[in-house]
XYZ file of C-alpha atoms in Angstrom:
176
model
C -1.757 -6.187 -20.798
C 1.412 -4.303 -21.425
C 0.780 -4.395 -25.245
C -2.763 -2.892 -24.728
C -1.151 -0.362 -22.311
C 1.422 0.513 -24.907
C -1.350 0.885 -27.677
C -3.415 3.166 -25.245
C -0.602 5.350 -24.837
C 0.000 5.616 -28.380
C -3.209 6.335 -29.152
C -3.279 8.944 -26.403
C -0.401 10.983 -28.015
C 1.053 11.941 -24.557
C 4.580 13.174 -24.957
C 7.595 14.268 -22.871
C 7.223 13.532 -18.912
C 3.653 13.129 -18.858
C 4.138 9.948 -21.066
C 6.700 8.608 -18.878
C 4.477 9.095 -15.762
C 1.446 7.646 -17.786
C 3.509 4.548 -18.960
C 4.583 4.343 -15.133
C 1.096 3.915 -14.028
C 0.101 1.345 -16.761
C 3.036 -0.759 -15.832
C 2.112 -0.414 -12.077
C -1.351 -1.206 -12.920
C -0.161 -4.382 -14.628
C 1.914 -5.384 -12.014
C -1.077 -5.074 -9.435
C -2.934 -7.244 -11.643
C -0.483 -9.856 -12.013
C -0.206 -9.949 -8.364
C -3.823 -10.332 -7.574
C -3.945 -13.136 -10.215
C -1.108 -14.963 -8.577
C -2.951 -14.575 -5.227
C -5.776 -16.091 -6.669
C -3.866 -19.267 -8.214
C -2.071 -19.537 -4.779
C -5.497 -19.913 -3.131
C -6.960 -22.079 -5.529
C -4.180 -24.383 -5.601
C -3.250 -24.667 -2.007
C -5.400 -28.016 -1.867
C -3.424 -29.576 -4.758
C -0.208 -28.447 -3.017
C -1.380 -29.784 0.223
C -2.150 -32.982 -1.340
C 1.591 -33.756 -1.960
C 2.335 -33.846 1.767
C 1.068 -36.451 4.347
C -0.888 -33.807 6.292
C -2.129 -30.186 5.870
C 0.190 -29.145 8.959
C 3.126 -30.697 7.203
C 2.307 -28.725 4.189
C 1.843 -25.701 5.946
C 5.280 -25.852 7.763
C 7.157 -26.748 4.207
C 5.325 -23.646 2.774
C 6.201 -21.537 5.425
C 9.816 -22.838 5.179
C 10.088 -22.333 1.386
C 8.514 -18.705 2.085
C 11.463 -18.030 4.710
C 13.867 -19.260 2.357
C 12.638 -17.251 -0.326
C 12.839 -14.406 2.003
C 16.741 -14.983 2.526
C 17.034 -15.242 -1.179
C 15.224 -11.693 -1.732
C 17.707 -10.232 0.888
C 20.483 -11.823 -1.083
C 19.258 -10.633 -4.263
C 18.697 -7.089 -3.145
C 22.151 -6.886 -1.410
C 23.710 -7.970 -4.517
C 21.821 -5.644 -6.654
C 19.905 -8.054 -8.726
C 16.382 -6.512 -9.404
C 15.613 -8.748 -11.938
C 15.670 -11.569 -9.493
C 13.916 -9.699 -6.763
C 10.533 -9.176 -8.498
C 9.942 -12.608 -9.403
C 10.949 -13.833 -6.055
C 8.771 -11.284 -4.557
C 5.774 -12.810 -6.549
C 6.606 -16.220 -5.904
C 6.670 -15.098 -2.057
C 3.235 -13.733 -2.522
C 2.147 -16.998 -4.155
C 3.287 -18.950 -1.109
C 1.306 -16.609 1.318
C -1.748 -17.056 -0.292
C -1.177 -20.723 -0.539
C -0.708 -21.037 3.301
C -3.787 -18.972 4.285
C -6.415 -21.399 3.394
C -4.526 -24.460 4.654
C -4.366 -22.469 8.006
C -8.012 -21.845 8.324
C -8.807 -25.377 7.536
C -6.392 -26.293 10.417
C -8.282 -24.085 12.649
C -11.545 -25.452 11.411
C -10.272 -29.111 12.379
C -8.831 -28.226 15.729
C -11.447 -26.019 17.192
C -14.892 -26.827 17.724
C -17.867 -24.972 15.989
C -18.437 -22.686 19.013
C -14.933 -21.675 19.536
C -14.002 -21.110 15.859
C -15.434 -17.503 15.336
C -13.639 -16.523 18.690
C -10.312 -18.226 17.808
C -10.425 -16.654 14.230
C -11.227 -12.919 16.061
C -8.249 -13.473 18.303
C -5.816 -14.549 15.306
C -6.880 -11.756 13.609
C -6.344 -9.304 16.581
C -2.898 -11.084 17.146
C -1.952 -10.632 13.545
C -2.694 -6.909 13.650
C -0.948 -6.341 17.047
C 2.076 -8.258 15.612
C 2.139 -6.033 12.685
C 1.801 -2.833 15.024
C 4.631 -3.949 17.065
C 6.922 -5.115 14.260
C 6.405 -2.420 11.714
C 8.454 0.156 13.497
C 11.263 -2.317 14.107
C 11.261 -3.375 10.518
C 11.330 0.257 9.540
C 14.023 0.984 11.834
C 16.077 -1.907 10.440
C 15.589 -1.363 7.025
C 16.200 2.353 7.324
C 19.686 2.013 9.276
C 20.830 -1.380 7.825
C 19.195 -1.853 4.557
C 16.089 -3.589 3.240
C 18.524 -6.648 2.473
C 19.520 -6.866 6.044
C 15.872 -6.999 6.843
C 14.818 -9.845 4.529
C 17.851 -11.810 5.789
C 17.362 -11.544 9.336
C 13.396 -12.284 9.181
C 14.268 -15.306 7.091
C 16.826 -16.759 9.360
C 14.967 -15.876 12.325
C 11.761 -17.232 11.142
C 13.377 -20.484 10.004
C 14.894 -20.907 13.472
C 11.497 -20.216 15.018
C 9.629 -22.433 12.610
C 12.084 -25.534 13.033
C 12.502 -25.229 16.828
C 8.964 -24.469 18.029
C 6.285 -24.476 15.039
C 6.867 -27.497 12.841
C 5.309 -30.850 14.013
C 1.833 -32.215 14.083
C -0.658 -30.429 16.079
C -2.328 -32.119 19.155
C -5.977 -32.098 18.435
C -8.002 -30.399 21.199
C -11.058 -32.123 22.701
C -14.157 -30.150 22.110
């Protein structure tokens, strides 16, 4: 894609500042394409990854742990100014996010009866939106006053503590 983008720029004969802006747009377009391909790969391979664990719940916990450790890593990479490691780490973070989602939906399907599934998924979506609505200003404040590296480090450490202390373990199936 980058090669094709470069050839297009050469054929367009764009010069000066416009060339830099156009090249930036092409590179960003390629990055978005790469992120969507990684997203698809994560979703498509979630079942293979889950098969390596004794249950889907344990797979979800380990994927979430890896996600949080990677968030800590990104915080360290940003803090130590290693952008060459930040971008691949963020791409892997995106992969893990999209690997975990199908497993979570599968767990909800197994734990909830058919009559309650739509309601539970609607409530989950509402809670996710509310969480982002509440946390977004706090994250923005933290990033603005302390730096994005502190935000990633705090998110990773607090998330790991929360996951290990409260969220890990086998779910108790609910009777329908």
